[in-house]
Coordinates of C-alpha atoms in Angstrom, one line a residue:
N1 CA 95.8 -38.9 -59.3
G2 CA 93.8 -35.9 -60.4
S3 CA 95.0 -33.7 -57.6
V4 CA 98.0 -31.5 -57.0
I5 CA 98.4 -32.7 -53.4
L6 CA 99.2 -36.1 -51.9
T7 CA 97.8 -36.0 -48.4
K8 CA 98.3 -38.4 -45.5
D9 CA 94.7 -39.7 -46.0
D10 CA 95.5 -40.3 -49.7
F11 CA 98.6 -42.3 -48.7
N12 CA 96.6 -44.3 -46.1
E13 CA 94.1 -45.1 -48.7
L14 CA 96.8 -46.5 -51.0
K15 CA 98.0 -48.7 -48.1
E16 CA 94.5 -50.0 -47.4
Q17 CA 94.2 -50.9 -51.1
L18 CA 97.4 -53.0 -50.6
K19 CA 99.4 -50.9 -53.1
P20 CA 103.2 -51.0 -52.8
T21 CA 103.8 -48.1 -50.4
F22 CA 106.7 -49.1 -48.2
L23 CA 110.5 -48.8 -48.7
L24 CA 112.6 -51.5 -47.1
D25 CA 116.0 -50.0 -46.3
L26 CA 118.6 -52.8 -45.9
N27 CA 121.7 -50.7 -46.6
N28 CA 124.7 -51.7 -44.6
R29 CA 122.9 -54.5 -42.8
T30 CA 125.4 -57.3 -42.2
K31 CA 123.3 -59.7 -40.1
L32 CA 120.5 -60.5 -42.4
S33 CA 120.9 -64.2 -41.9
A34 CA 119.7 -63.9 -38.3
N35 CA 116.3 -62.7 -39.4
E36 CA 114.2 -65.6 -40.6
K37 CA 111.2 -63.6 -41.8
L38 CA 113.4 -61.1 -43.7
N39 CA 115.3 -63.9 -45.4
E40 CA 112.0 -65.5 -46.4
Y41 CA 110.9 -62.2 -47.9
L42 CA 114.2 -61.8 -49.9
N43 CA 114.0 -65.3 -51.1
Q44 CA 110.6 -64.5 -52.6
G45 CA 112.4 -61.8 -54.6
V46 CA 115.0 -64.2 -55.8
E47 CA 112.2 -66.7 -56.9
L48 CA 110.6 -63.8 -58.9
K49 CA 114.1 -63.1 -60.4
I50 CA 114.0 -59.5 -59.1
H51 CA 117.8 -59.8 -58.6
E52 CA 118.3 -60.3 -62.3
R53 CA 116.5 -57.1 -63.3
Y54 CA 118.6 -54.3 -64.8
K55 CA 119.0 -52.0 -61.8
T56 CA 119.2 -54.7 -59.2
S57 CA 121.8 -56.6 -61.2
L58 CA 124.2 -53.6 -61.1
R59 CA 124.2 -53.5 -57.3
K60 CA 126.7 -55.2 -55.0
R61 CA 123.8 -56.5 -53.0
W62 CA 120.6 -56.5 -55.1
Y63 CA 118.3 -55.6 -52.3
E64 CA 120.2 -52.5 -51.2
I65 CA 118.8 -49.2 -52.5
P66 CA 121.4 -46.5 -53.1
N67 CA 120.9 -42.8 -52.4
I68 CA 117.8 -42.9 -50.3
S69 CA 117.0 -39.2 -49.7
T70 CA 114.6 -37.3 -47.4
P71 CA 111.0 -36.7 -48.4
P72 CA 110.8 -33.7 -50.8
Q73 CA 108.3 -30.8 -50.8
A74 CA 106.9 -32.1 -54.1
F75 CA 107.3 -34.6 -57.0
F76 CA 107.4 -34.0 -60.7
F77 CA 106.5 -37.1 -62.6
K78 CA 108.8 -37.5 -65.6
R79 CA 106.2 -39.2 -67.8
C80 CA 102.7 -38.1 -68.4
N81 CA 99.8 -38.4 -70.8
E82 CA 97.6 -35.3 -71.0
Y83 CA 99.8 -32.9 -69.0
P84 CA 102.9 -32.9 -66.8
K85 CA 102.1 -33.6 -63.1
I86 CA 103.5 -31.9 -60.0
I87 CA 102.3 -33.2 -56.7
K88 CA 102.7 -31.4 -53.4
N89 CA 104.0 -33.9 -50.8
D90 CA 101.8 -33.3 -47.8
A91 CA 102.0 -37.0 -46.9
D92 CA 105.8 -36.5 -46.3
V93 CA 106.7 -39.7 -48.3
L94 CA 109.7 -40.7 -50.4
A95 CA 109.8 -40.6 -54.2
T96 CA 110.8 -43.4 -56.5
D97 CA 112.8 -42.8 -59.6
S98 CA 109.6 -42.3 -61.6
A99 CA 109.5 -38.8 -60.2
Y100 CA 111.9 -35.9 -59.7
K101 CA 112.2 -34.4 -56.2
I102 CA 111.4 -30.7 -55.8
Q103 CA 112.7 -28.6 -53.0
M104 CA 112.2 -24.8 -53.0
Y105 CA 114.8 -22.2 -52.1
D106 CA 114.0 -20.3 -48.8
D107 CA 112.4 -17.3 -50.5
Y108 CA 110.1 -19.3 -52.6
K109 CA 106.9 -21.3 -51.8
I110 CA 106.0 -24.7 -53.3
E111 CA 102.3 -23.6 -53.4
N112 CA 103.3 -20.6 -55.6
F113 CA 105.4 -22.8 -57.9
I114 CA 102.7 -25.4 -58.4
Y115 CA 100.1 -22.8 -59.1
S116 CA 102.4 -20.9 -61.5
F117 CA 103.4 -24.0 -63.4
Y118 CA 99.9 -24.7 -64.8
N119 CA 99.6 -22.2 -67.6
S120 CA 99.5 -22.6 -71.4
L121 CA 103.0 -21.1 -71.9
T122 CA 104.8 -23.5 -69.5
L123 CA 102.9 -26.5 -70.7
S124 CA 103.6 -25.6 -74.3
F125 CA 107.3 -25.6 -73.7
A126 CA 107.0 -28.9 -71.9
E127 CA 105.6 -30.3 -75.2
L128 CA 108.4 -28.8 -77.2
Y129 CA 111.3 -29.8 -74.9
G130 CA 110.1 -33.3 -74.0
R131 CA 110.3 -36.5 -76.0
Y132 CA 107.4 -38.8 -77.1
Y133 CA 107.0 -42.5 -76.4
G134 CA 104.4 -45.1 -77.5
G135 CA 100.8 -44.1 -76.9
G136 CA 101.7 -40.4 -76.9
V137 CA 103.5 -40.5 -73.5
L138 CA 105.5 -37.4 -72.9
E139 CA 108.8 -37.6 -70.9
L140 CA 111.0 -34.8 -69.6
T141 CA 114.5 -35.3 -68.4
P142 CA 115.8 -33.4 -65.3
N143 CA 117.6 -30.9 -67.6
E144 CA 114.5 -30.4 -69.7
F145 CA 112.4 -29.8 -66.7
K146 CA 114.9 -27.3 -65.2
I147 CA 114.7 -25.1 -68.3
L148 CA 110.9 -24.8 -68.5
P149 CA 109.9 -21.2 -68.3
V150 CA 107.6 -20.7 -65.2
P151 CA 106.2 -17.2 -64.6
Y152 CA 106.4 -17.5 -60.8
I153 CA 103.7 -15.5 -59.0
D154 CA 102.6 -15.2 -55.4
V155 CA 99.2 -16.6 -54.4
N156 CA 97.5 -16.5 -51.1
N157 CA 96.2 -19.5 -49.2
K158 CA 92.6 -18.9 -50.3
D159 CA 93.5 -18.7 -54.0
F160 CA 95.7 -21.8 -53.8
N161 CA 93.0 -23.8 -51.9
S162 CA 90.5 -22.8 -54.6
F163 CA 93.0 -23.9 -57.3
V164 CA 93.4 -27.3 -55.6
V165 CA 89.6 -27.9 -55.6
N166 CA 89.3 -26.7 -59.2
F167 CA 92.2 -28.9 -60.3
K168 CA 90.7 -32.0 -58.6
N169 CA 87.3 -31.4 -60.2
K170 CA 88.5 -30.5 -63.7
S171 CA 87.4 -32.4 -66.7
S172 CA 90.5 -31.3 -68.7
I173 CA 93.7 -29.4 -68.1
K174 CA 92.3 -26.8 -70.5
E175 CA 90.0 -25.6 -67.7
I176 CA 92.9 -24.9 -65.5
C177 CA 94.8 -23.1 -68.2
K178 CA 91.8 -21.0 -69.0
N179 CA 91.5 -20.0 -65.4
N180 CA 95.2 -19.3 -64.8
D181 CA 96.5 -17.9 -68.1
Q182 CA 95.3 -14.3 -67.6
R183 CA 96.8 -13.9 -64.2
I184 CA 100.0 -15.8 -64.8
L185 CA 100.9 -14.7 -68.3
K186 CA 100.1 -11.0 -67.6
S187 CA 102.7 -11.2 -64.9
I188 CA 105.3 -11.5 -67.7
D189 CA 103.9 -8.7 -69.8
N190 CA 100.8 -6.8 -68.6
S191 CA 100.3 -5.5 -72.1
L192 CA 99.4 -9.0 -73.4
D193 CA 95.8 -8.8 -74.8
D194 CA 93.2 -11.5 -74.7
K195 CA 93.9 -12.4 -78.3
S196 CA 97.6 -13.1 -77.6
I197 CA 96.8 -15.1 -74.5
N198 CA 94.2 -17.2 -76.3
K199 CA 96.8 -17.8 -79.1
I200 CA 99.2 -19.3 -76.5
F201 CA 96.3 -21.4 -75.2
E202 CA 95.6 -22.7 -78.7
I203 CA 99.3 -23.5 -79.3
R204 CA 99.4 -25.7 -76.2
E205 CA 96.4 -27.6 -77.3
K206 CA 97.7 -28.0 -80.9
L207 CA 101.1 -29.4 -79.6
Y208 CA 99.3 -31.8 -77.3
L209 CA 97.0 -33.1 -80.1
H210 CA 100.0 -33.5 -82.4
R211 CA 101.7 -35.6 -79.7
I212 CA 98.9 -38.0 -79.1
K213 CA 98.0 -38.3 -82.8
T214 CA 101.5 -39.1 -84.1
N215 CA 102.3 -41.7 -81.4

């Protein structure tokens, strides 16, 4: 979505729209045959040949999902179009393998990280480190994501809440970069002038346009 937060209300709305929102954990269940409804459901999967798909075909039991973890503080979606997306997980839901799980160390706040991530320098390096797919889709592997430079700064609740509103109402990620670049980039080097900061802003835009035009 266009927000940096997934709330419980957002998740409930997805459920009401009948989007796939539930995870069925059948790991180490040995008495499936006794559950008629469950077997009926699994047979539908067989009829759809889900058990023949790549990942399910590698499993001992195609319907068992390995390595189910706890809900993370945030998700980073590995593929994107205009800009990489980090979503704060206020809904306390699990992530699929389309997103990387983010958990902060004790001395760091997820709100600060998300705010700090959205600046022209970090997004420029995302364009440089990532790889392109058809239609200009950008993908970052876990290792590429880990080495992105993020000038981490502290923001108070008022500033973060204002950022959340502005992000949701933006017409382009350029608006967010324009708002954030001065504060975030000067945290690296306070001597950076407006011309230098604007140059970094232009570099990000140039890299983005190159990606979508060449794919």
